[in-house]
PDB file of C-alpha atoms in Angstrom:
ATOM      1  CA  MET A 526     -45.579  -0.406 -70.921  1.00 44.00           C
ATOM      2  CA  LYS A 527     -42.096  -1.638 -69.674  1.00 49.00           C
ATOM      3  CA  SER A 528     -40.797   1.201 -67.179  1.00 59.00           C
ATOM      4  CA  LYS A 529     -37.536   3.282 -68.140  1.00 56.00           C
ATOM      5  CA  ILE A 530     -36.197   3.281 -64.890  1.00 54.00           C
ATOM      6  CA  HIS A 531     -36.610  -0.470 -64.461  1.00 58.00           C
ATOM      7  CA  GLU A 532     -34.709  -1.165 -67.836  1.00 55.00           C
ATOM      8  CA  TYR A 533     -32.105   1.238 -66.102  1.00 48.00           C
ATOM      9  CA  GLN A 534     -32.019  -0.756 -62.977  1.00 51.00           C
ATOM     10  CA  LYS A 535     -31.043  -4.076 -64.830  1.00 54.00           C
ATOM     11  CA  LYS A 536     -28.738  -2.579 -66.794  1.00 49.00           C
ATOM     12  CA  TYR A 537     -27.208  -1.246 -63.355  1.00 41.00           C
ATOM     13  CA  LYS A 538     -27.261  -4.718 -61.784  1.00 48.00           C
ATOM     14  CA  ASN A 539     -25.792  -6.436 -65.058  1.00 49.00           C
ATOM     15  CA  SER A 540     -22.989  -3.689 -65.182  1.00 44.00           C
ATOM     16  CA  MET A 541     -22.487  -4.218 -61.128  1.00 41.00           C
ATOM     17  CA  SER A 542     -22.110  -8.155 -61.517  1.00 45.00           C
ATOM     18  CA  LYS A 543     -19.629  -7.314 -64.728  1.00 44.00           C
ATOM     19  CA  ASN A 544     -17.405  -4.971 -62.593  1.00 45.00           C
ATOM     20  CA  ILE A 545     -17.785  -7.293 -59.816  1.00 39.00           C
ATOM     21  CA  PHE A 546     -16.189 -10.310 -61.629  1.00 40.00           C
ATOM     22  CA  ILE A 547     -13.457  -8.115 -63.013  1.00 40.00           C
ATOM     23  CA  ALA A 548     -12.638  -7.061 -59.864  1.00 42.00           C
ATOM     24  CA  ALA A 549     -12.512 -10.280 -58.670  1.00 41.00           C
ATOM     25  CA  ILE A 550     -10.393 -11.716 -61.508  1.00 41.00           C
ATOM     26  CA  ALA A 551      -7.695  -8.540 -60.943  1.00 42.00           C
ATOM     27  CA  ALA A 552      -7.722  -9.201 -57.053  1.00 42.00           C
ATOM     28  CA  LEU A 553      -6.869 -13.077 -57.732  1.00 40.00           C
ATOM     29  CA  ALA A 554      -4.048 -12.130 -59.862  1.00 45.00           C
ATOM     30  CA  LEU A 555      -2.650  -9.972 -57.585  1.00 43.00           C
ATOM     31  CA  THR A 556      -2.779 -12.120 -54.304  1.00 45.00           C
ATOM     32  CA  SER A 557      -2.203 -15.726 -53.098  1.00 45.00           C
ATOM     33  CA  CYS A 558      -4.839 -18.098 -53.683  1.00 46.00           C
ATOM     34  CA  GLU A 559      -5.692 -18.476 -50.056  1.00 47.00           C
ATOM     35  CA  LYS A 560      -6.928 -14.670 -50.193  1.00 45.00           C
ATOM     36  CA  VAL A 561     -10.647 -14.518 -49.314  1.00 48.00           C
ATOM     37  CA  ILE A 562     -12.551 -11.938 -51.382  1.00 43.00           C
ATOM     38  CA  ASP A 563     -15.800 -10.649 -49.347  1.00 46.00           C
ATOM     39  CA  ILE A 564     -17.839  -8.448 -51.532  1.00 41.00           C
ATOM     40  CA  ASP A 565     -20.675  -6.356 -49.662  1.00 45.00           C
ATOM     41  CA  LEU A 566     -23.653  -5.756 -51.720  1.00 42.00           C
ATOM     42  CA  ASN A 567     -25.925  -3.673 -49.286  1.00 48.00           C
ATOM     43  CA  SER A 568     -29.462  -3.431 -49.897  1.00 51.00           C
ATOM     44  CA  SER A 569     -30.930  -0.298 -50.631  1.00 63.00           C
ATOM     45  CA  GLU A 570     -34.305   1.691 -49.279  1.00 77.00           C
ATOM     46  CA  SER A 571     -36.796   1.146 -52.041  1.00 86.00           C
ATOM     47  CA  LYS A 572     -37.667   4.517 -54.024  1.00 91.00           C
ATOM     48  CA  ILE A 573     -40.905   5.627 -55.472  1.00 95.00           C
ATOM     49  CA  VAL A 574     -41.013   5.496 -59.542  1.00 96.00           C
ATOM     50  CA  ILE A 575     -42.938   7.880 -61.555  1.00 97.00           C
ATOM     51  CA  GLU A 576     -43.352   8.161 -65.228  1.00 97.00           C
ATOM     52  CA  GLY A 577     -45.754  10.279 -66.587  1.00 98.00           C
ATOM     53  CA  ASN A 578     -46.863  11.379 -70.105  1.00 98.00           C
ATOM     54  CA  ILE A 579     -49.137  14.163 -71.927  1.00 98.00           C
ATOM     55  CA  THR A 580     -48.998  14.523 -75.587  1.00 98.00           C
ATOM     56  CA  ASN A 581     -50.370  16.753 -78.239  1.00 97.00           C
ATOM     57  CA  GLU A 582     -52.546  13.355 -79.060  1.00 96.00           C
ATOM     58  CA  ALA A 583     -55.986  12.695 -77.738  1.00 95.00           C
ATOM     59  CA  GLY A 584     -55.977  11.305 -74.165  1.00 93.00           C
ATOM     60  CA  PRO A 585     -56.316   9.831 -72.052  1.00 97.00           C
ATOM     61  CA  TYR A 586     -52.997  10.226 -70.594  1.00 98.00           C
ATOM     62  CA  GLN A 587     -51.349   8.087 -68.172  1.00 97.00           C
ATOM     63  CA  VAL A 588     -48.864   8.055 -64.855  1.00 98.00           C
ATOM     64  CA  GLN A 589     -47.542   4.729 -64.050  1.00 98.00           C
ATOM     65  CA  ILE A 590     -46.084   4.545 -60.291  1.00 98.00           C
ATOM     66  CA  SER A 591     -43.896   1.783 -59.225  1.00 96.00           C
ATOM     67  CA  LYS A 592     -41.163   0.938 -56.574  1.00 93.00           C
ATOM     68  CA  THR A 593     -37.495  -0.192 -57.161  1.00 89.00           C
ATOM     69  CA  ILE A 594     -36.042  -3.167 -55.930  1.00 73.00           C
ATOM     70  CA  ASN A 595     -32.858  -4.600 -54.512  1.00 62.00           C
ATOM     71  CA  PHE A 596     -29.971  -5.744 -56.122  1.00 49.00           C
ATOM     72  CA  SER A 597     -30.391  -9.354 -55.197  1.00 48.00           C
ATOM     73  CA  GLU A 598     -34.259  -9.480 -56.267  1.00 52.00           C
ATOM     74  CA  ALA A 599     -35.364 -10.733 -59.485  1.00 53.00           C
ATOM     75  CA  ASN A 600     -36.611  -8.269 -61.698  1.00 57.00           C
ATOM     76  CA  ASN A 601     -40.113  -7.988 -60.649  1.00 68.00           C
ATOM     77  CA  PHE A 602     -41.356  -4.322 -59.916  1.00 78.00           C
ATOM     78  CA  PRO A 603     -43.843  -3.764 -57.611  1.00 90.00           C
ATOM     79  CA  SER A 604     -47.006  -1.289 -58.424  1.00 95.00           C
ATOM     80  CA  VAL A 605     -47.902   1.464 -56.103  1.00 97.00           C
ATOM     81  CA  SER A 606     -51.629   1.523 -55.690  1.00 97.00           C
ATOM     82  CA  GLY A 607     -54.006   4.079 -53.985  1.00 97.00           C
ATOM     83  CA  ALA A 608     -51.909   7.165 -54.733  1.00 98.00           C
ATOM     84  CA  LEU A 609     -53.732  10.184 -55.124  1.00 98.00           C
ATOM     85  CA  VAL A 610     -52.616  11.909 -58.684  1.00 98.00           C
ATOM     86  CA  ILE A 611     -53.392  15.216 -60.133  1.00 98.00           C
ATOM     87  CA  MET A 612     -52.384  16.948 -63.449  1.00 98.00           C
ATOM     88  CA  THR A 613     -53.073  20.706 -63.798  1.00 98.00           C
ATOM     89  CA  ASP A 614     -52.716  22.586 -66.849  1.00 98.00           C
ATOM     90  CA  LYS A 615     -51.312  25.723 -65.610  1.00 98.00           C
ATOM     91  CA  THR A 616     -52.054  27.647 -68.672  1.00 98.00           C
ATOM     92  CA  SER A 617     -55.523  27.262 -68.837  1.00 97.00           C
ATOM     93  CA  ASN A 618     -55.901  26.581 -65.281  1.00 96.00           C
ATOM     94  CA  SER A 619     -57.608  23.269 -65.756  1.00 97.00           C
ATOM     95  CA  THR A 620     -57.114  20.306 -63.227  1.00 98.00           C
ATOM     96  CA  ASP A 621     -57.610  16.463 -63.377  1.00 98.00           C
ATOM     97  CA  THR A 622     -57.729  13.935 -60.727  1.00 98.00           C
ATOM     98  CA  LEU A 623     -56.514  10.642 -62.438  1.00 98.00           C
ATOM     99  CA  SER A 624     -58.141   7.215 -61.654  1.00 98.00           C
ATOM    100  CA  GLU A 625     -56.308   4.249 -61.106  1.00 98.00           C
ATOM    101  CA  ASN A 626     -56.989   0.982 -63.665  1.00 95.00           C
ATOM    102  CA  PRO A 627     -55.046  -1.225 -63.635  1.00 96.00           C
ATOM    103  CA  ALA A 628     -52.884  -1.186 -60.309  1.00 96.00           C
ATOM    104  CA  GLY A 629     -50.364   1.353 -60.526  1.00 97.00           C
ATOM    105  CA  ILE A 630     -51.542   2.854 -64.073  1.00 98.00           C
ATOM    106  CA  TYR A 631     -53.484   6.153 -63.368  1.00 98.00           C
ATOM    107  CA  LYS A 632     -55.357   7.633 -66.202  1.00 98.00           C
ATOM    108  CA  THR A 633     -56.628  10.971 -67.079  1.00 98.00           C
ATOM    109  CA  HIS A 634     -60.215  12.205 -67.796  1.00 97.00           C
ATOM    110  CA  SER A 635     -60.463  15.666 -69.103  1.00 96.00           C
ATOM    111  CA  ILE A 636     -57.222  17.197 -69.379  1.00 97.00           C
ATOM    112  CA  GLN A 637     -55.996  17.913 -73.145  1.00 97.00           C
ATOM    113  CA  GLY A 638     -52.327  18.211 -74.492  1.00 98.00           C
ATOM    114  CA  ILE A 639     -51.803  21.479 -75.890  1.00 98.00           C
ATOM    115  CA  ALA A 640     -48.143  22.790 -77.515  1.00 98.00           C
ATOM    116  CA  GLY A 641     -46.806  25.696 -75.587  1.00 97.00           C
ATOM    117  CA  HIS A 642     -49.216  24.799 -72.171  1.00 98.00           C
ATOM    118  CA  LYS A 643     -47.467  24.259 -68.757  1.00 98.00           C
ATOM    119  CA  TYR A 644     -48.057  21.160 -66.867  1.00 98.00           C
ATOM    120  CA  ASP A 645     -47.874  20.343 -63.172  1.00 98.00           C
ATOM    121  CA  LEU A 646     -48.055  17.094 -61.471  1.00 98.00           C
ATOM    122  CA  ILE A 647     -48.800  16.226 -57.878  1.00 98.00           C
ATOM    123  CA  VAL A 648     -48.705  12.665 -56.549  1.00 98.00           C
ATOM    124  CA  SER A 649     -49.356  12.002 -53.020  1.00 98.00           C
ATOM    125  CA  SER A 650     -48.215   8.243 -51.731  1.00 97.00           C
ATOM    126  CA  GLY A 651     -46.983   6.910 -48.538  1.00 95.00           C
ATOM    127  CA  GLY A 652     -47.470  10.036 -46.699  1.00 96.00           C
ATOM    128  CA  GLN A 653     -45.038  11.955 -49.138  1.00 97.00           C
ATOM    129  CA  ILE A 654     -45.741  14.514 -51.808  1.00 98.00           C
ATOM    130  CA  TYR A 655     -44.267  14.705 -55.469  1.00 98.00           C
ATOM    131  CA  THR A 656     -44.448  17.356 -57.967  1.00 98.00           C
ATOM    132  CA  ALA A 657     -43.322  17.784 -61.271  1.00 98.00           C
ATOM    133  CA  SER A 658     -43.473  20.540 -64.240  1.00 98.00           C
ATOM    134  CA  THR A 659     -42.887  20.284 -67.706  1.00 97.00           C
ATOM    135  CA  THR A 660     -43.890  22.568 -70.728  1.00 97.00           C
ATOM    136  CA  MET A 661     -44.851  21.070 -73.785  1.00 98.00           C
ATOM    137  CA  PRO A 662     -42.578  22.540 -77.075  1.00 98.00           C
ATOM    138  CA  PHE A 663     -44.316  23.249 -80.152  1.00 97.00           C
ATOM    139  CA  PRO A 664     -44.069  20.609 -82.704  1.00 96.00           C
ATOM    140  CA  VAL A 665     -41.258  20.257 -85.575  1.00 97.00           C
ATOM    141  CA  THR A 666     -42.281  18.383 -88.843  1.00 97.00           C
ATOM    142  CA  LEU A 667     -40.930  15.020 -89.245  1.00 98.00           C
ATOM    143  CA  ASP A 668     -40.639  14.926 -93.011  1.00 98.00           C
ATOM    144  CA  SER A 669     -39.750  11.349 -93.669  1.00 97.00           C
ATOM    145  CA  ILE A 670     -37.329   8.619 -92.487  1.00 97.00           C
ATOM    146  CA  ALA A 671     -34.713   6.655 -94.186  1.00 96.00           C
ATOM    147  CA  PHE A 672     -32.689   3.298 -93.779  1.00 94.00           C
ATOM    148  CA  LYS A 673     -28.988   3.092 -93.584  1.00 91.00           C
ATOM    149  CA  HIS A 674     -26.812  -0.497 -93.934  1.00 88.00           C
ATOM    150  CA  GLU A 675     -23.859  -0.943 -92.080  1.00 81.00           C
ATOM    151  CA  SER A 676     -21.552  -3.860 -91.348  1.00 73.00           C
ATOM    152  CA  VAL A 677     -21.014  -4.133 -87.529  1.00 64.00           C
ATOM    153  CA  LEU A 678     -18.749  -6.726 -85.900  1.00 63.00           C
ATOM    154  CA  VAL A 679     -20.465  -9.679 -84.459  1.00 56.00           C
ATOM    155  CA  VAL A 680     -24.094  -8.909 -85.589  1.00 56.00           C
ATOM    156  CA  GLY A 681     -23.147  -8.454 -89.279  1.00 64.00           C
ATOM    157  CA  ASN A 682     -25.197  -6.450 -91.381  1.00 75.00           C
ATOM    158  CA  SER A 683     -27.274  -3.543 -89.454  1.00 84.00           C
ATOM    159  CA  ILE A 684     -29.996  -1.281 -90.690  1.00 89.00           C
ATOM    160  CA  SER A 685     -30.628   1.983 -89.038  1.00 90.00           C
ATOM    161  CA  VAL A 686     -33.050   4.674 -89.306  1.00 94.00           C
ATOM    162  CA  SER A 687     -32.412   8.373 -89.744  1.00 95.00           C
ATOM    163  CA  PRO A 688     -35.261  10.861 -89.396  1.00 97.00           C
ATOM    164  CA  TYR A 689     -35.287  13.980 -91.747  1.00 98.00           C
ATOM    165  CA  PHE A 690     -36.477  17.464 -90.374  1.00 98.00           C
ATOM    166  CA  GLN A 691     -35.842  21.008 -90.269  1.00 98.00           C
ATOM    167  CA  ASP A 692     -34.833  22.284 -86.891  1.00 98.00           C
ATOM    168  CA  PRO A 693     -35.878  25.826 -86.142  1.00 97.00           C
ATOM    169  CA  ALA A 694     -33.524  28.345 -85.913  1.00 97.00           C
ATOM    170  CA  GLY A 695     -32.829  30.476 -82.976  1.00 96.00           C
ATOM    171  CA  VAL A 696     -34.778  28.180 -80.622  1.00 95.00           C
ATOM    172  CA  ALA A 697     -33.186  25.579 -78.436  1.00 96.00           C
ATOM    173  CA  ASN A 698     -34.934  22.100 -79.506  1.00 97.00           C
ATOM    174  CA  TYR A 699     -34.651  18.730 -77.771  1.00 98.00           C
ATOM    175  CA  TYR A 700     -35.817  15.546 -79.188  1.00 98.00           C
ATOM    176  CA  THR A 701     -36.223  11.760 -78.380  1.00 97.00           C
ATOM    177  CA  PHE A 702     -37.132   8.848 -80.821  1.00 96.00           C
ATOM    178  CA  ASP A 703     -38.759   5.512 -80.190  1.00 94.00           C
ATOM    179  CA  GLN A 704     -38.874   2.930 -82.686  1.00 93.00           C
ATOM    180  CA  PHE A 705     -41.354   0.107 -83.772  1.00 94.00           C
ATOM    181  CA  VAL A 706     -40.619  -2.837 -85.919  1.00 94.00           C
ATOM    182  CA  ASN A 707     -43.742  -4.719 -87.090  1.00 95.00           C
ATOM    183  CA  GLY A 708     -45.712  -3.494 -84.200  1.00 93.00           C
ATOM    184  CA  ARG A 709     -43.226  -4.227 -81.535  1.00 92.00           C
ATOM    185  CA  LYS A 710     -41.151  -1.324 -79.554  1.00 90.00           C
ATOM    186  CA  ILE A 711     -37.767  -1.265 -79.441  1.00 87.00           C
ATOM    187  CA  ASN A 712     -36.587  -1.007 -75.653  1.00 80.00           C
ATOM    188  CA  ASN A 713     -34.367   1.974 -76.671  1.00 83.00           C
ATOM    189  CA  THR A 714     -35.043   5.531 -77.015  1.00 89.00           C
ATOM    190  CA  SER A 715     -32.631   8.005 -78.783  1.00 92.00           C
ATOM    191  CA  VAL A 716     -31.861  11.411 -77.927  1.00 94.00           C
ATOM    192  CA  PHE A 717     -31.054  14.230 -80.081  1.00 95.00           C
ATOM    193  CA  SER A 718     -30.421  18.262 -79.284  1.00 96.00           C
ATOM    194  CA  ASP A 719     -29.637  21.032 -81.578  1.00 95.00           C
ATOM    195  CA  ARG A 720     -27.267  22.547 -79.685  1.00 93.00           C
ATOM    196  CA  LEU A 721     -24.275  21.972 -82.661  1.00 94.00           C
ATOM    197  CA  SER A 722     -27.231  21.981 -85.512  1.00 95.00           C
ATOM    198  CA  ASP A 723     -29.551  25.141 -84.538  1.00 96.00           C
ATOM    199  CA  GLY A 724     -31.743  25.745 -87.957  1.00 97.00           C
ATOM    200  CA  LYS A 725     -29.989  22.876 -90.014  1.00 97.00           C
ATOM    201  CA  TYR A 726     -31.513  20.191 -91.869  1.00 98.00           C
ATOM    202  CA  ILE A 727     -31.337  17.069 -90.025  1.00 96.00           C
ATOM    203  CA  SER A 728     -30.785  13.734 -91.178  1.00 94.00           C
ATOM    204  CA  GLU A 729     -29.383  12.201 -87.778  1.00 86.00           C
ATOM    205  CA  GLN A 730     -28.787   8.295 -87.623  1.00 89.00           C
ATOM    206  CA  LEU A 731     -30.664   6.964 -84.542  1.00 88.00           C
ATOM    207  CA  PHE A 732     -28.750   5.029 -82.217  1.00 72.00           C
ATOM    208  CA  MET A 733     -29.188   1.342 -81.956  1.00 64.00           C
ATOM    209  CA  ASP A 734     -27.218  -1.151 -79.951  1.00 55.00           C
ATOM    210  CA  SER A 735     -28.130  -4.216 -82.148  1.00 54.00           C
ATOM    211  CA  ALA A 736     -29.540  -5.236 -85.285  1.00 58.00           C
ATOM    212  CA  TYR A 737     -33.187  -4.940 -84.711  1.00 77.00           C
ATOM    213  CA  ILE A 738     -34.349  -4.157 -88.300  1.00 89.00           C
ATOM    214  CA  LYS A 739     -34.312  -6.409 -91.558  1.00 90.00           C
ATOM    215  CA  VAL A 740     -35.020  -6.194 -95.014  1.00 93.00           C
ATOM    216  CA  GLY A 741     -39.223  -5.829 -95.246  1.00 95.00           C
ATOM    217  CA  ASP A 742     -39.850  -4.939 -91.862  1.00 95.00           C
ATOM    218  CA  ILE A 743     -42.222  -2.268 -91.215  1.00 96.00           C
ATOM    219  CA  VAL A 744     -40.742   0.347 -89.077  1.00 95.00           C
ATOM    220  CA  SER A 745     -42.273   2.923 -87.402  1.00 96.00           C
ATOM    221  CA  THR A 746     -40.331   6.169 -85.872  1.00 96.00           C
ATOM    222  CA  LYS A 747     -41.776   8.394 -83.503  1.00 97.00           C
ATOM    223  CA  MET A 748     -40.188  11.653 -82.900  1.00 97.00           C
ATOM    224  CA  ASN A 749     -41.093  13.419 -79.534  1.00 98.00           C
ATOM    225  CA  CYS A 750     -40.304  17.293 -79.028  1.00 98.00           C
ATOM    226  CA  VAL A 751     -39.416  17.406 -75.381  1.00 98.00           C
ATOM    227  CA  ASP A 752     -38.390  19.851 -72.967  1.00 97.00           C
ATOM    228  CA  LYS A 753     -34.742  20.048 -71.748  1.00 97.00           C
ATOM    229  CA  HIS A 754     -35.232  18.186 -68.238  1.00 96.00           C
ATOM    230  CA  VAL A 755     -36.926  15.189 -70.032  1.00 97.00           C
ATOM    231  CA  TRP A 756     -33.992  15.090 -72.648  1.00 97.00           C
ATOM    232  CA  ASN A 757     -31.768  14.969 -69.651  1.00 95.00           C
ATOM    233  CA  TYR A 758     -33.138  12.050 -68.355  1.00 94.00           C
ATOM    234  CA  PHE A 759     -33.441  10.112 -71.946  1.00 93.00           C
ATOM    235  CA  ASN A 760     -29.802  11.261 -72.525  1.00 93.00           C
ATOM    236  CA  THR A 761     -28.431   9.947 -69.302  1.00 90.00           C
ATOM    237  CA  ILE A 762     -29.812   6.524 -69.999  1.00 87.00           C
ATOM    238  CA  GLN A 763     -28.330   6.807 -73.506  1.00 81.00           C
ATOM    239  CA  GLY A 764     -25.172   7.281 -72.273  1.00 72.00           C
ATOM    240  CA  SER A 765     -25.341   4.141 -69.887  1.00 62.00           C
ATOM    241  CA  ARG A 766     -25.365   1.802 -72.553  1.00 56.00           C
ATOM    242  CA  GLY A 767     -22.751  -0.477 -73.902  1.00 50.00           C
ATOM    243  CA  PHE A 768     -20.600  -3.058 -72.534  1.00 44.00           C
ATOM    244  CA  SER A 769     -17.644  -0.548 -71.535  1.00 45.00           C
ATOM    245  CA  SER A 770     -19.933   1.989 -69.815  1.00 46.00           C
ATOM    246  CA  PRO A 771     -19.665   1.953 -66.140  1.00 46.00           C
ATOM    247  CA  ALA A 772     -22.346   1.111 -63.703  1.00 48.00           C
ATOM    248  CA  PRO A 773     -24.749   4.425 -63.878  1.00 52.00           C
ATOM    249  CA  ALA A 774     -25.986   6.549 -61.218  1.00 61.00           C
ATOM    250  CA  ASN A 775     -29.850   7.257 -61.439  1.00 76.00           C
ATOM    251  CA  PRO A 776     -31.016   9.247 -64.503  1.00 84.00           C
ATOM    252  CA  THR A 777     -31.548  12.773 -63.875  1.00 88.00           C
ATOM    253  CA  SER A 778     -35.326  13.241 -62.681  1.00 94.00           C
ATOM    254  CA  ASN A 779     -37.497  16.452 -63.278  1.00 96.00           C
ATOM    255  CA  ILE A 780     -39.756  15.001 -60.158  1.00 97.00           C
ATOM    256  CA  SER A 781     -39.099  16.445 -56.446  1.00 97.00           C
ATOM    257  CA  ASN A 782     -38.524  14.512 -53.499  1.00 97.00           C
ATOM    258  CA  ASN A 783     -35.937  12.153 -54.373  1.00 94.00           C
ATOM    259  CA  ALA A 784     -38.649  10.112 -56.937  1.00 96.00           C
ATOM    260  CA  LEU A 785     -36.905   8.316 -59.600  1.00 95.00           C
ATOM    261  CA  GLY A 786     -38.444   8.573 -63.187  1.00 96.00           C
ATOM    262  CA  TYR A 787     -40.090  11.739 -65.332  1.00 97.00           C
ATOM    263  CA  PHE A 788     -42.769  13.800 -66.290  1.00 98.00           C
ATOM    264  CA  SER A 789     -43.250  14.968 -69.814  1.00 98.00           C
ATOM    265  CA  ALA A 790     -45.485  17.045 -72.121  1.00 98.00           C
ATOM    266  CA  HIS A 791     -44.379  16.622 -75.361  1.00 98.00           C
ATOM    267  CA  THR A 792     -45.723  16.612 -78.927  1.00 98.00           C
ATOM    268  CA  VAL A 793     -45.476  13.542 -81.042  1.00 98.00           C
ATOM    269  CA  GLN A 794     -45.336  12.683 -85.095  1.00 97.00           C
ATOM    270  CA  THR A 795     -45.130   9.324 -86.247  1.00 97.00           C
ATOM    271  CA  LYS A 796     -43.389   8.151 -89.806  1.00 98.00           C
ATOM    272  CA  THR A 797     -43.665   4.228 -91.015  1.00 98.00           C
ATOM    273  CA  ALA A 798     -41.738   2.687 -93.981  1.00 97.00           C
ATOM    274  CA  VAL A 799     -40.554  -0.388 -95.256  1.00 97.00           C
ATOM    275  CA  ALA A 800     -37.282  -1.208 -94.746  1.00 95.00           C
ATOM    276  CA  TYR A 801     -34.781  -1.365 -97.545  1.00 92.00           C
TER     277      TYR A 801
END
């Protein structure tokens, strides 16, 4: 599974390169040809990345641990082995110590994801302790998905997906959406909150940055009901996409001790249809 923070770091590097190029051209236009432009790209300390999920589907669930890389390095993100990873259901007072297999991937044995329950995560690695808490929301029924055609500059005809569901009234709800086309996951998580749509019947067009879907494709849309902190994380990532977006800061994490990543307890529902 490709790490979200790694996707984000690639976006950062690409955006930095774009901004550096633009700055250099502007500087050349304003100064003589003899001007030397010295751009210093300092290396930064590698940070731990923790991405954990527990859902209302059957386990095992997993926590992926890795490290970031410097700006100048290739996109090869090293796994972190030998960590102690413990997941606890605070509501039922049950604890699970995860096993590593393969390197950097830690899997549960007995803990189960239950809507309404609070979960804690503890990771001990490299002499540091990292903690996170998340509460699994109650599920919202995903009724169906539909397809919308648009004419988009450069890419031509674009097909996007709209999920249909009834948002519960009087409750703050946060959603993320993942899409799969012919069994392949699109590396682009969409987000939606009911801040302006509380209690309404929703048909929200999902954010897509390219024409991934063609007529006849088998499309699956997974709706995740997440807590606010996890929604903030993915909302930061979505806000960074696009050619005109600035080089982003790190996405907001719900994990302590300056770790990157997230820990999410969420409910999952999936609808599949043939694109038309």
